[in-house]
mmCIF file of C-alpha atoms and ligand atoms in Angstrom:
data_model
loop_
_atom_site.group_PDB
_atom_site.id
_atom_site.type_symbol
_atom_site.label_atom_id
_atom_site.label_comp_id
_atom_site.label_asym_id
_atom_site.label_seq_id
_atom_site.Cartn_x
_atom_site.Cartn_y
_atom_site.Cartn_z
ATOM 1 C CA UNK A 1 -6.879 10.200 39.174
ATOM 2 C CA UNK A 2 -3.028 10.703 37.906
ATOM 3 C CA UNK A 3 -3.009 12.969 35.500
ATOM 4 C CA UNK A 4 -0.516 13.330 32.843
ATOM 5 C CA UNK A 5 2.751 15.081 32.185
ATOM 6 C CA UNK A 6 4.849 16.876 30.194
ATOM 7 C CA UNK A 7 6.809 14.118 29.170
ATOM 8 C CA UNK A 8 3.332 11.793 28.315
ATOM 9 C CA UNK A 9 1.885 14.702 26.390
ATOM 10 C CA UNK A 10 4.976 15.416 24.233
ATOM 11 C CA UNK A 11 5.181 11.510 23.131
ATOM 12 C CA UNK A 12 1.632 11.662 22.419
ATOM 13 C CA UNK A 13 2.152 14.313 20.203
ATOM 14 C CA UNK A 14 5.231 14.440 18.982
ATOM 15 C CA UNK A 15 6.980 17.371 19.970
ATOM 16 C CA UNK A 16 10.398 17.246 22.533
ATOM 17 C CA UNK A 17 9.356 18.199 26.363
ATOM 18 C CA UNK A 18 11.607 21.197 26.098
ATOM 19 C CA UNK A 19 9.162 22.390 23.617
ATOM 20 C CA UNK A 20 6.494 21.881 25.570
ATOM 21 C CA UNK A 21 7.821 23.157 28.756
ATOM 22 C CA UNK A 22 9.144 26.409 27.056
ATOM 23 C CA UNK A 23 5.145 26.895 25.661
ATOM 24 C CA UNK A 24 3.627 26.421 28.499
ATOM 25 C CA UNK A 25 6.155 29.351 30.283
ATOM 26 C CA UNK A 26 4.817 31.999 27.543
ATOM 27 C CA UNK A 27 1.994 31.468 28.350
ATOM 28 C CA UNK A 28 3.084 31.733 31.802
ATOM 29 C CA UNK A 29 2.369 28.558 33.333
ATOM 30 C CA UNK A 30 5.680 27.456 35.519
ATOM 31 C CA UNK A 31 5.759 23.208 34.891
ATOM 32 C CA UNK A 32 9.332 21.136 35.646
ATOM 33 C CA UNK A 33 8.907 17.490 33.068
ATOM 34 C CA UNK A 34 7.628 15.739 35.232
ATOM 35 C CA UNK A 35 4.671 17.797 36.692
ATOM 36 C CA UNK A 36 1.536 16.697 36.086
ATOM 37 C CA UNK A 37 -0.745 19.357 34.125
ATOM 38 C CA UNK A 38 -4.163 20.343 34.872
ATOM 39 C CA UNK A 39 -7.325 19.732 32.616
ATOM 40 C CA UNK A 40 -7.155 23.127 31.823
ATOM 41 C CA UNK A 41 -3.347 23.474 30.750
ATOM 42 C CA UNK A 42 -3.476 20.067 28.085
ATOM 43 C CA UNK A 43 -6.883 22.343 27.137
ATOM 44 C CA UNK A 44 -3.919 26.105 26.802
ATOM 45 C CA UNK A 45 -1.878 23.474 24.356
ATOM 46 C CA UNK A 46 -3.801 21.756 22.526
ATOM 47 C CA UNK A 47 -5.541 24.370 21.119
ATOM 48 C CA UNK A 48 -2.078 26.009 20.467
ATOM 49 C CA UNK A 49 -0.955 22.641 18.278
ATOM 50 C CA UNK A 50 -4.231 22.418 16.463
ATOM 51 C CA UNK A 51 -5.445 19.915 18.228
ATOM 52 C CA UNK A 52 -9.426 20.575 18.987
ATOM 53 C CA UNK A 53 -10.033 18.647 21.969
ATOM 54 C CA UNK A 54 -13.968 19.848 22.267
ATOM 55 C CA UNK A 55 -14.746 19.036 19.115
ATOM 56 C CA UNK A 56 -14.096 16.047 18.002
ATOM 57 C CA UNK A 57 -11.334 15.236 14.621
ATOM 58 C CA UNK A 58 -14.497 14.091 12.142
ATOM 59 C CA UNK A 59 -14.681 10.246 12.714
ATOM 60 C CA UNK A 60 -14.488 10.028 9.010
ATOM 61 C CA UNK A 61 -11.007 12.024 9.198
ATOM 62 C CA UNK A 62 -9.785 9.465 11.998
ATOM 63 C CA UNK A 63 -10.649 6.570 11.198
ATOM 64 C CA UNK A 64 -8.929 5.923 8.318
ATOM 65 C CA UNK A 65 -10.254 3.218 6.410
ATOM 66 C CA UNK A 66 -13.844 3.949 7.184
ATOM 67 C CA UNK A 67 -12.759 7.052 4.928
ATOM 68 C CA UNK A 68 -11.571 5.039 2.172
ATOM 69 C CA UNK A 69 -14.375 2.668 2.050
ATOM 70 C CA UNK A 70 -16.591 6.318 1.477
ATOM 71 C CA UNK A 71 -13.978 7.646 -1.419
ATOM 72 C CA UNK A 72 -14.086 4.391 -2.722
ATOM 73 C CA UNK A 73 -17.396 3.988 -3.688
ATOM 74 C CA UNK A 74 -17.949 7.762 -4.320
ATOM 75 C CA UNK A 75 -18.857 6.174 -8.156
ATOM 76 C CA UNK A 76 -20.369 9.664 -9.552
ATOM 77 C CA UNK A 77 -17.176 9.334 -12.260
ATOM 78 C CA UNK A 78 -15.739 6.313 -12.711
ATOM 79 C CA UNK A 79 -12.711 6.057 -15.753
ATOM 80 C CA UNK A 80 -10.380 2.507 -16.367
ATOM 81 C CA UNK A 81 -7.656 1.864 -14.258
ATOM 82 C CA UNK A 82 -5.031 -0.959 -14.366
ATOM 83 C CA UNK A 83 -4.844 -3.806 -12.894
ATOM 84 C CA UNK A 84 -2.673 -4.812 -9.950
ATOM 85 C CA UNK A 85 -0.497 -8.235 -10.213
ATOM 86 C CA UNK A 86 1.162 -9.894 -7.913
ATOM 87 C CA UNK A 87 3.343 -13.412 -9.336
ATOM 88 C CA UNK A 88 3.608 -15.996 -7.326
ATOM 89 C CA UNK A 89 4.721 -19.603 -7.001
ATOM 90 C CA UNK A 90 6.874 -22.459 -6.009
ATOM 91 C CA UNK A 91 10.548 -21.897 -4.733
ATOM 92 C CA UNK A 92 12.588 -20.962 -8.146
ATOM 93 C CA UNK A 93 9.378 -21.252 -10.910
ATOM 94 C CA UNK A 94 10.575 -18.219 -12.181
ATOM 95 C CA UNK A 95 8.785 -16.169 -10.643
ATOM 96 C CA UNK A 96 11.469 -13.609 -10.815
ATOM 97 C CA UNK A 97 12.937 -13.872 -13.945
ATOM 98 C CA UNK A 98 9.579 -13.562 -15.271
ATOM 99 C CA UNK A 99 9.069 -10.273 -13.232
ATOM 100 C CA UNK A 100 12.668 -8.712 -14.837
ATOM 101 C CA UNK A 101 11.613 -9.890 -18.474
ATOM 102 C CA UNK A 102 8.361 -7.838 -18.142
ATOM 103 C CA UNK A 103 10.266 -5.256 -16.466
ATOM 104 C CA UNK A 104 13.259 -4.879 -19.116
ATOM 105 C CA UNK A 105 11.282 -5.656 -22.351
ATOM 106 C CA UNK A 106 8.953 -2.612 -20.777
ATOM 107 C CA UNK A 107 11.854 -0.067 -20.599
ATOM 108 C CA UNK A 108 13.115 1.203 -23.269
ATOM 109 C CA UNK A 109 17.059 1.638 -23.931
ATOM 110 C CA UNK A 110 17.505 6.030 -22.203
ATOM 111 C CA UNK A 111 15.375 4.389 -19.443
ATOM 112 C CA UNK A 112 17.599 1.701 -18.616
ATOM 113 C CA UNK A 113 19.911 3.306 -15.736
ATOM 114 C CA UNK A 114 16.040 3.895 -13.939
ATOM 115 C CA UNK A 115 15.188 0.492 -13.550
ATOM 116 C CA UNK A 116 17.886 0.016 -10.687
ATOM 117 C CA UNK A 117 15.054 1.348 -8.322
ATOM 118 C CA UNK A 118 13.250 -1.151 -6.290
ATOM 119 C CA UNK A 119 10.160 0.300 -5.029
ATOM 120 C CA UNK A 120 7.905 -2.712 -4.380
ATOM 121 C CA UNK A 121 5.652 -2.453 -7.716
ATOM 122 C CA UNK A 122 6.433 -0.673 -11.706
ATOM 123 C CA UNK A 123 4.875 -0.241 -14.213
ATOM 124 C CA UNK A 124 4.390 -2.461 -17.393
ATOM 125 C CA UNK A 125 3.446 -0.798 -21.624
ATOM 126 C CA UNK A 126 2.355 -2.633 -23.825
ATOM 127 C CA UNK A 127 -0.800 -1.510 -26.519
ATOM 128 C CA UNK A 128 -0.509 2.039 -24.629
ATOM 129 C CA UNK A 129 -2.371 0.143 -21.792
ATOM 130 C CA UNK A 130 -0.148 -0.420 -18.253
ATOM 131 C CA UNK A 131 -0.459 -3.118 -16.256
ATOM 132 C CA UNK A 132 1.443 -2.633 -12.327
ATOM 133 C CA UNK A 133 2.602 -5.617 -11.395
ATOM 134 C CA UNK A 134 3.834 -5.739 -7.159
ATOM 135 C CA UNK A 135 7.195 -7.194 -6.495
ATOM 136 C CA UNK A 136 5.861 -8.595 -3.077
ATOM 137 C CA UNK A 137 9.480 -11.148 -1.651
ATOM 138 C CA UNK A 138 7.267 -13.775 -1.978
ATOM 139 C CA UNK A 139 3.990 -14.812 -0.129
ATOM 140 C CA UNK A 140 4.016 -13.706 3.183
ATOM 141 C CA UNK A 141 3.651 -9.950 2.201
ATOM 142 C CA UNK A 142 0.435 -11.199 0.492
ATOM 143 C CA UNK A 143 -0.071 -12.641 3.622
ATOM 144 C CA UNK A 144 0.419 -9.477 5.676
ATOM 145 C CA UNK A 145 -0.975 -7.496 3.669
ATOM 146 C CA UNK A 146 -3.737 -8.942 3.458
ATOM 147 C CA UNK A 147 -4.272 -10.042 7.178
ATOM 148 C CA UNK A 148 -4.587 -5.429 6.923
ATOM 149 C CA UNK A 149 -7.574 -5.927 4.711
ATOM 150 C CA UNK A 150 -5.267 -4.443 1.783
ATOM 151 C CA UNK A 151 -6.478 -6.454 -0.713
ATOM 152 C CA UNK A 152 -4.566 -4.325 -3.537
ATOM 153 C CA UNK A 153 -3.992 -7.267 -5.844
ATOM 154 C CA UNK A 154 -7.043 -7.497 -8.785
ATOM 155 C CA UNK A 155 -4.598 -10.223 -10.786
ATOM 156 C CA UNK A 156 -2.882 -13.243 -9.414
ATOM 157 C CA UNK A 157 -0.130 -15.030 -11.760
ATOM 158 C CA UNK A 158 0.675 -18.298 -10.963
ATOM 159 C CA UNK A 159 4.194 -19.754 -11.766
ATOM 160 C CA UNK A 160 4.342 -23.106 -13.119
ATOM 161 C CA UNK A 161 7.773 -25.118 -13.785
ATOM 162 C CA UNK A 162 6.501 -27.431 -16.411
ATOM 163 C CA UNK A 163 9.498 -29.757 -15.174
ATOM 164 C CA UNK A 164 8.984 -29.674 -11.386
ATOM 165 C CA UNK A 165 4.920 -29.440 -11.904
ATOM 166 C CA UNK A 166 2.527 -27.880 -9.077
ATOM 167 C CA UNK A 167 4.529 -28.420 -5.806
ATOM 168 C CA UNK A 168 3.980 -26.974 -1.676
ATOM 169 C CA UNK A 169 3.390 -23.296 -2.177
ATOM 170 C CA UNK A 170 2.201 -23.816 -5.792
ATOM 171 C CA UNK A 171 -1.331 -25.079 -3.894
ATOM 172 C CA UNK A 172 -0.379 -22.588 -1.399
ATOM 173 C CA UNK A 173 -0.166 -19.467 -3.840
ATOM 174 C CA UNK A 174 -3.978 -21.160 -5.062
ATOM 175 C CA UNK A 175 -5.327 -21.084 -1.636
ATOM 176 C CA UNK A 176 -3.608 -17.222 -0.961
ATOM 177 C CA UNK A 177 -5.644 -16.054 -4.179
ATOM 178 C CA UNK A 178 -8.076 -18.163 -3.228
ATOM 179 C CA UNK A 179 -9.378 -16.092 0.064
ATOM 180 C CA UNK A 180 -8.779 -12.455 -2.389
ATOM 181 C CA UNK A 181 -10.921 -13.236 -4.487
ATOM 182 C CA UNK A 182 -8.587 -12.876 -7.006
ATOM 183 C CA UNK A 183 -8.487 -14.331 -10.786
ATOM 184 C CA UNK A 184 -5.907 -16.746 -10.886
ATOM 185 C CA UNK A 185 -4.074 -16.712 -14.684
ATOM 186 C CA UNK A 186 -1.483 -20.007 -14.977
ATOM 187 C CA UNK A 187 1.763 -19.487 -16.632
ATOM 188 C CA UNK A 188 3.422 -22.423 -16.855
ATOM 189 C CA UNK A 189 7.112 -21.587 -17.179
ATOM 190 C CA UNK A 190 10.350 -22.962 -18.993
ATOM 191 C CA UNK A 191 8.586 -24.677 -21.277
ATOM 192 C CA UNK A 192 11.942 -24.552 -23.505
ATOM 193 C CA UNK A 193 13.194 -27.256 -20.964
ATOM 194 C CA UNK A 194 13.334 -30.656 -22.976
ATOM 195 C CA UNK A 195 11.747 -32.172 -19.798
ATOM 196 C CA UNK A 196 9.254 -29.720 -19.518
ATOM 197 C CA UNK A 197 5.413 -31.361 -19.445
ATOM 198 C CA UNK A 198 2.997 -28.381 -19.417
ATOM 199 C CA UNK A 199 0.123 -31.033 -20.249
ATOM 200 C CA UNK A 200 0.998 -33.255 -16.363
ATOM 201 C CA UNK A 201 0.679 -29.445 -14.972
ATOM 202 C CA UNK A 202 -2.784 -28.719 -16.430
ATOM 203 C CA UNK A 203 -3.518 -32.184 -15.460
ATOM 204 C CA UNK A 204 -2.600 -31.503 -11.625
ATOM 205 C CA UNK A 205 -3.806 -28.379 -11.790
ATOM 206 C CA UNK A 206 -7.568 -29.441 -12.637
ATOM 207 C CA UNK A 207 -7.072 -30.758 -8.968
ATOM 208 C CA UNK A 208 -7.133 -27.612 -8.066
ATOM 209 C CA UNK A 209 -10.104 -26.431 -9.943
ATOM 210 C CA UNK A 210 -8.354 -23.985 -12.111
ATOM 211 C CA UNK A 211 -9.567 -25.993 -15.773
ATOM 212 C CA UNK A 212 -8.671 -24.761 -18.770
ATOM 213 C CA UNK A 213 -10.439 -23.306 -21.388
ATOM 214 C CA UNK A 214 -9.668 -26.264 -24.204
ATOM 215 C CA UNK A 215 -10.723 -28.551 -21.186
ATOM 216 C CA UNK A 216 -14.118 -26.924 -20.534
ATOM 217 C CA UNK A 217 -13.078 -24.492 -17.807
ATOM 218 C CA UNK A 218 -12.674 -20.744 -17.018
ATOM 219 C CA UNK A 219 -8.873 -20.280 -16.545
ATOM 220 C CA UNK A 220 -6.223 -19.102 -18.493
ATOM 221 C CA UNK A 221 -3.052 -20.859 -18.738
ATOM 222 C CA UNK A 222 0.124 -19.083 -21.151
ATOM 223 C CA UNK A 223 2.557 -21.504 -21.378
ATOM 224 C CA UNK A 224 5.992 -19.081 -21.696
ATOM 225 C CA UNK A 225 9.446 -18.975 -20.943
ATOM 226 C CA UNK A 226 10.635 -16.485 -18.399
ATOM 227 C CA UNK A 227 13.566 -17.099 -19.301
ATOM 228 C CA UNK A 228 14.526 -17.253 -22.968
ATOM 229 C CA UNK A 229 10.787 -14.341 -22.884
ATOM 230 C CA UNK A 230 8.375 -16.845 -25.424
ATOM 231 C CA UNK A 231 5.097 -15.667 -25.308
ATOM 232 C CA UNK A 232 5.304 -12.727 -22.505
ATOM 233 C CA UNK A 233 3.193 -10.589 -24.706
ATOM 234 C CA UNK A 234 0.886 -13.529 -25.123
ATOM 235 C CA UNK A 235 0.556 -13.444 -20.666
ATOM 236 C CA UNK A 236 0.711 -9.351 -20.243
ATOM 237 C CA UNK A 237 -2.795 -10.063 -23.247
ATOM 238 C CA UNK A 238 -4.108 -11.821 -21.487
ATOM 239 C CA UNK A 239 -3.662 -9.794 -17.906
ATOM 240 C CA UNK A 240 -5.499 -7.212 -19.844
ATOM 241 C CA UNK A 241 -8.629 -9.540 -20.935
ATOM 242 C CA UNK A 242 -8.542 -10.514 -17.584
ATOM 243 C CA UNK A 243 -8.863 -6.678 -16.613
ATOM 244 C CA UNK A 244 -11.690 -5.805 -18.603
ATOM 245 C CA UNK A 245 -13.212 -9.121 -17.309
ATOM 246 C CA UNK A 246 -13.416 -7.179 -13.960
ATOM 247 C CA UNK A 247 -14.152 -4.260 -15.228
ATOM 248 C CA UNK A 248 -11.522 -2.390 -13.161
ATOM 249 C CA UNK A 249 -12.463 0.873 -12.974
ATOM 250 C CA UNK A 250 -11.445 4.367 -10.368
ATOM 251 C CA UNK A 251 -12.830 7.798 -9.884
ATOM 252 C CA UNK A 252 -9.131 10.011 -10.676
ATOM 253 C CA UNK A 253 -10.985 13.150 -9.968
ATOM 254 C CA UNK A 254 -11.855 12.497 -6.329
ATOM 255 C CA UNK A 255 -8.531 13.427 -3.456
ATOM 256 C CA UNK A 256 -6.094 10.879 -4.034
ATOM 257 C CA UNK A 257 -6.030 7.621 -1.399
ATOM 258 C CA UNK A 258 -4.297 4.308 -1.472
ATOM 259 C CA UNK A 259 -2.019 1.915 0.334
ATOM 260 C CA UNK A 260 1.391 1.997 1.315
ATOM 261 C CA UNK A 261 3.702 -0.831 -0.754
ATOM 262 C CA UNK A 262 6.691 -0.119 2.269
ATOM 263 C CA UNK A 263 8.475 2.513 3.783
ATOM 264 C CA UNK A 264 11.841 3.307 4.992
ATOM 265 C CA UNK A 265 13.970 5.793 6.469
ATOM 266 C CA UNK A 266 16.492 7.956 3.729
ATOM 267 C CA UNK A 267 19.666 9.341 5.441
ATOM 268 C CA UNK A 268 19.430 11.958 2.923
ATOM 269 C CA UNK A 269 15.654 11.409 1.945
ATOM 270 C CA UNK A 270 13.464 10.959 5.303
ATOM 271 C CA UNK A 271 10.932 8.759 5.627
ATOM 272 C CA UNK A 272 10.314 7.450 2.378
ATOM 273 C CA UNK A 273 7.548 5.851 1.860
ATOM 274 C CA UNK A 274 6.047 3.480 -1.400
ATOM 275 C CA UNK A 275 2.205 3.815 -2.731
ATOM 276 C CA UNK A 276 -0.105 2.148 -4.457
ATOM 277 C CA UNK A 277 -2.374 5.260 -5.691
ATOM 278 C CA UNK A 278 -5.944 3.889 -6.037
ATOM 279 C CA UNK A 279 -8.589 6.107 -5.646
ATOM 280 C CA UNK A 280 -8.439 9.562 -7.245
ATOM 281 C CA UNK A 281 -4.583 11.118 -8.238
ATOM 282 C CA UNK A 282 -2.158 11.552 -6.363
ATOM 283 C CA UNK A 283 0.106 16.131 -6.153
ATOM 284 C CA UNK A 284 2.869 16.378 -5.093
ATOM 285 C CA UNK A 285 1.917 19.174 -2.238
ATOM 286 C CA UNK A 286 -1.135 17.487 -1.375
ATOM 287 C CA UNK A 287 -1.180 17.496 2.793
ATOM 288 C CA UNK A 288 -1.290 13.260 3.490
ATOM 289 C CA UNK A 289 -2.086 11.547 5.983
ATOM 290 C CA UNK A 290 -0.535 8.179 5.770
ATOM 291 C CA UNK A 291 -1.444 5.219 8.686
ATOM 292 C CA UNK A 292 0.009 7.151 11.467
ATOM 293 C CA UNK A 293 1.657 9.795 10.183
ATOM 294 C CA UNK A 294 1.463 12.983 7.878
ATOM 295 C CA UNK A 295 2.787 15.362 5.975
ATOM 296 C CA UNK A 296 3.079 16.386 2.438
ATOM 297 C CA UNK A 297 4.120 15.361 -0.909
ATOM 298 C CA UNK A 298 7.471 16.193 -1.547
ATOM 299 C CA UNK A 299 9.102 14.513 -4.451
ATOM 300 C CA UNK A 300 7.209 11.999 -6.121
ATOM 301 C CA UNK A 301 8.682 9.938 -8.350
ATOM 302 C CA UNK A 302 7.359 6.881 -10.656
ATOM 303 C CA UNK A 303 8.955 3.310 -11.171
ATOM 304 C CA UNK A 304 11.510 4.743 -13.662
ATOM 305 C CA UNK A 305 13.074 6.816 -10.369
ATOM 306 C CA UNK A 306 11.647 9.789 -12.844
ATOM 307 C CA UNK A 307 9.922 13.367 -10.980
ATOM 308 C CA UNK A 308 6.055 13.497 -11.506
ATOM 309 C CA UNK A 309 3.489 15.730 -10.335
ATOM 310 C CA UNK A 310 0.598 14.162 -10.718
ATOM 311 C CA UNK A 311 -0.117 9.981 -10.231
ATOM 312 C CA UNK A 312 -3.352 8.613 -10.977
ATOM 313 C CA UNK A 313 -5.188 5.713 -9.871
ATOM 314 C CA UNK A 314 -3.463 1.864 -10.460
ATOM 315 C CA UNK A 315 -0.200 3.898 -10.600
ATOM 316 C CA UNK A 316 2.783 3.086 -7.949
ATOM 317 C CA UNK A 317 5.022 5.981 -7.061
ATOM 318 C CA UNK A 318 7.167 6.525 -4.525
ATOM 319 C CA UNK A 319 7.115 10.139 -1.830
ATOM 320 C CA UNK A 320 8.963 11.701 0.633
ATOM 321 C CA UNK A 321 7.808 14.501 3.286
ATOM 322 C CA UNK A 322 6.897 12.481 5.789
ATOM 323 C CA UNK A 323 6.678 13.552 10.097
ATOM 324 C CA UNK A 324 7.576 9.652 10.352
ATOM 325 C CA UNK A 325 8.321 6.324 8.064
ATOM 326 C CA UNK A 326 4.456 4.030 8.468
ATOM 327 C CA UNK A 327 4.148 0.454 7.543
ATOM 328 C CA UNK A 328 3.274 -1.236 4.743
ATOM 329 C CA UNK A 329 -0.171 -1.513 4.337
ATOM 330 C CA UNK A 330 -1.149 1.124 5.483
ATOM 331 C CA UNK A 331 -4.018 3.384 3.779
ATOM 332 C CA UNK A 332 -2.998 6.949 3.115
ATOM 333 C CA UNK A 333 -5.313 10.217 1.762
ATOM 334 C CA UNK A 334 -5.096 12.672 1.430
ATOM 335 C CA UNK A 335 -6.830 16.230 2.502
ATOM 336 C CA UNK A 336 -8.253 19.755 1.901
ATOM 337 C CA UNK A 337 -4.852 21.278 4.354
ATOM 338 C CA UNK A 338 -2.324 20.891 6.343
ATOM 339 C CA UNK A 339 -3.410 22.023 9.369
ATOM 340 C CA UNK A 340 -6.455 19.191 9.397
ATOM 341 C CA UNK A 341 -3.802 16.192 7.948
ATOM 342 C CA UNK A 342 -1.652 16.978 10.580
ATOM 343 C CA UNK A 343 -4.188 17.032 13.434
ATOM 344 C CA UNK A 344 -5.759 13.590 11.972
ATOM 345 C CA UNK A 345 -2.073 12.066 11.672
ATOM 346 C CA UNK A 346 -1.614 13.265 14.888
ATOM 347 C CA UNK A 347 -4.859 11.983 16.733
ATOM 348 C CA UNK A 348 -3.758 8.419 14.897
ATOM 349 C CA UNK A 349 -0.634 8.801 16.453
ATOM 350 C CA UNK A 350 -2.341 8.921 19.281
ATOM 351 C CA UNK A 351 -4.686 6.610 19.232
ATOM 352 C CA UNK A 352 -1.707 4.135 18.039
ATOM 353 C CA UNK A 353 0.102 5.113 21.874
ATOM 354 C CA UNK A 354 -2.542 5.124 23.605
ATOM 355 C CA UNK A 355 -3.684 0.954 22.079
ATOM 356 C CA UNK A 356 -0.441 0.543 22.443
ATOM 357 C CA UNK A 357 -0.937 1.989 26.018
ATOM 358 C CA UNK A 358 -4.294 0.915 28.141
ATOM 359 C CA UNK A 359 -5.777 -1.839 25.817
ATOM 360 C CA UNK A 360 -8.511 0.571 25.868
ATOM 361 C CA UNK A 361 -10.566 0.786 22.298
ATOM 362 C CA UNK A 362 -11.165 4.517 20.394
ATOM 363 C CA UNK A 363 -9.436 6.362 23.056
ATOM 364 C CA UNK A 364 -9.564 9.828 21.906
ATOM 365 C CA UNK A 365 -8.081 13.019 22.802
ATOM 366 C CA UNK A 366 -11.700 13.689 24.069
ATOM 367 C CA UNK A 367 -12.994 10.780 26.352
ATOM 368 C CA UNK A 368 -8.925 11.432 27.467
ATOM 369 C CA UNK A 369 -10.023 14.767 29.097
ATOM 370 C CA UNK A 370 -13.150 12.863 29.978
ATOM 371 C CA UNK A 371 -10.747 9.910 32.510
ATOM 372 C CA UNK A 372 -8.828 13.417 33.817
HETATM 373 P P1 GTP B 401 12.098 -17.461 -5.415
HETATM 374 O O1 GTP B 401 12.511 -16.739 -5.501
HETATM 375 O O2 GTP B 401 13.399 -18.762 -4.839
HETATM 376 O O3 GTP B 401 11.159 -18.327 -5.193
HETATM 377 O O4 GTP B 401 12.451 -18.432 -7.431
HETATM 378 P P2 GTP B 401 11.722 -17.785 -8.476
HETATM 379 O O5 GTP B 401 10.570 -18.747 -8.129
HETATM 380 O O6 GTP B 401 12.258 -15.672 -8.090
HETATM 381 O O7 GTP B 401 12.508 -18.512 -9.590
HETATM 382 P P3 GTP B 401 13.963 -17.478 -10.629
HETATM 383 O O8 GTP B 401 13.426 -16.784 -11.182
HETATM 384 O O9 GTP B 401 15.249 -17.283 -9.389
HETATM 385 O O10 GTP B 401 14.532 -18.937 -11.540
HETATM 386 C C1 GTP B 401 15.103 -20.072 -10.566
HETATM 387 C C2 GTP B 401 16.224 -20.372 -11.872
HETATM 388 O O11 GTP B 401 15.239 -21.013 -12.891
HETATM 389 C C3 GTP B 401 16.888 -19.753 -11.786
HETATM 390 O O12 GTP B 401 18.473 -20.541 -12.401
HETATM 391 C C4 GTP B 401 16.374 -19.238 -13.665
HETATM 392 O O13 GTP B 401 17.740 -18.911 -14.697
HETATM 393 C C5 GTP B 401 15.759 -20.511 -13.978
HETATM 394 N N1 GTP B 401 14.190 -20.143 -14.805
HETATM 395 C C6 GTP B 401 13.769 -19.363 -14.876
HETATM 396 N N2 GTP B 401 12.327 -19.189 -15.845
HETATM 397 C C7 GTP B 401 13.360 -19.611 -17.131
HETATM 398 C C8 GTP B 401 12.731 -20.579 -17.453
HETATM 399 O O14 GTP B 401 11.430 -20.146 -18.216
HETATM 400 N N3 GTP B 401 13.420 -21.210 -18.193
HETATM 401 C C9 GTP B 401 14.679 -22.434 -18.469
HETATM 402 N N4 GTP B 401 14.985 -22.882 -18.568
HETATM 403 N N5 GTP B 401 14.730 -22.021 -16.675
HETATM 404 C C10 GTP B 401 14.412 -20.799 -16.043
HETATM 405 MG MG1 MG B 402 12.806 -14.748 -6.363
#
């Protein structure tokens, strides 16, 4: 069988071929880029790069999802956490207006500059409690996240304009919410308009099983005007009430874990990722594996662009310090030490590359050696 050459290996472990050639040269092995390497040489390299070929990197580490579930199931200690809310609804029914208004009313004078920061999520503080709003650009992002097993939303606020009623995307949002098993709070918006007919909206929604409490159902309806800020306090109160029913809890005492909301490459900062912490506490300096990449949390900022040192469950943060740009809906986990994080990150990156190249499921460095 054909072995791997320097270039293949360089790609696999995210190194320059020249670096590998130099390293091998130092070990007394002379090779060129396209020369295939024997098993012993590859093992030498693996050891040098901290990849243990004979004893597999723990399964828990290579399978982030499994690790995540295990950590999440650790119920030894639990604290209440803030609800994570997504706002959905038909085009022009007022989602952005509502998000903006909520954000502005929550931001105090001195902080006003911070709100330009767009990290894909932010927290609104009310009565000493917080609510995390995911600023997803429409249903597509929500569906993408769900498709990738990232059900990060606890509650959906369905915005329906009282002058327009139930429209196709309203129905779509209801279906998304049902599939995600997330409770819906209906915000009947634009009640300030002269032609607003909130009762008609309520009647229409009964067809979809959303029946107001006054009518014997169990769906919370709030009549609001996002534009004029009417009844927004009540909406926040209802979200917190629903959160109480859901008994949302997490253990902030374990290692941080959560989901990538979005990520990008910044010219100055390098890879920047917006993360939602879902379990544990994320701290600056933490060695971390994020999707198929890894690193150390260098700078962490909150939704106001302020530097912070620690983030607890339900907090959205932005971090730098990753080796590569992860994808939204990727999971992240804090590791004990940088070496293990690197090994796990590299193994995941390598698995992703191999998966793509060979369409084989679950190829590890181990069975790669076996096939050689
Ligand atoms: P898309 O992002 O395009 O799906 O729309 P959206 O749901 O984010 O709606 P957006 O917030 O952009 O609002 C659409 C229009 O409705 C804007 O002109 C808003 O000013 C107006 N609008 C939103 N809320 C209210 C409200 O409570 N009352 C009135 N009168 N107008 C509103
Ligand atoms: Mg909008």
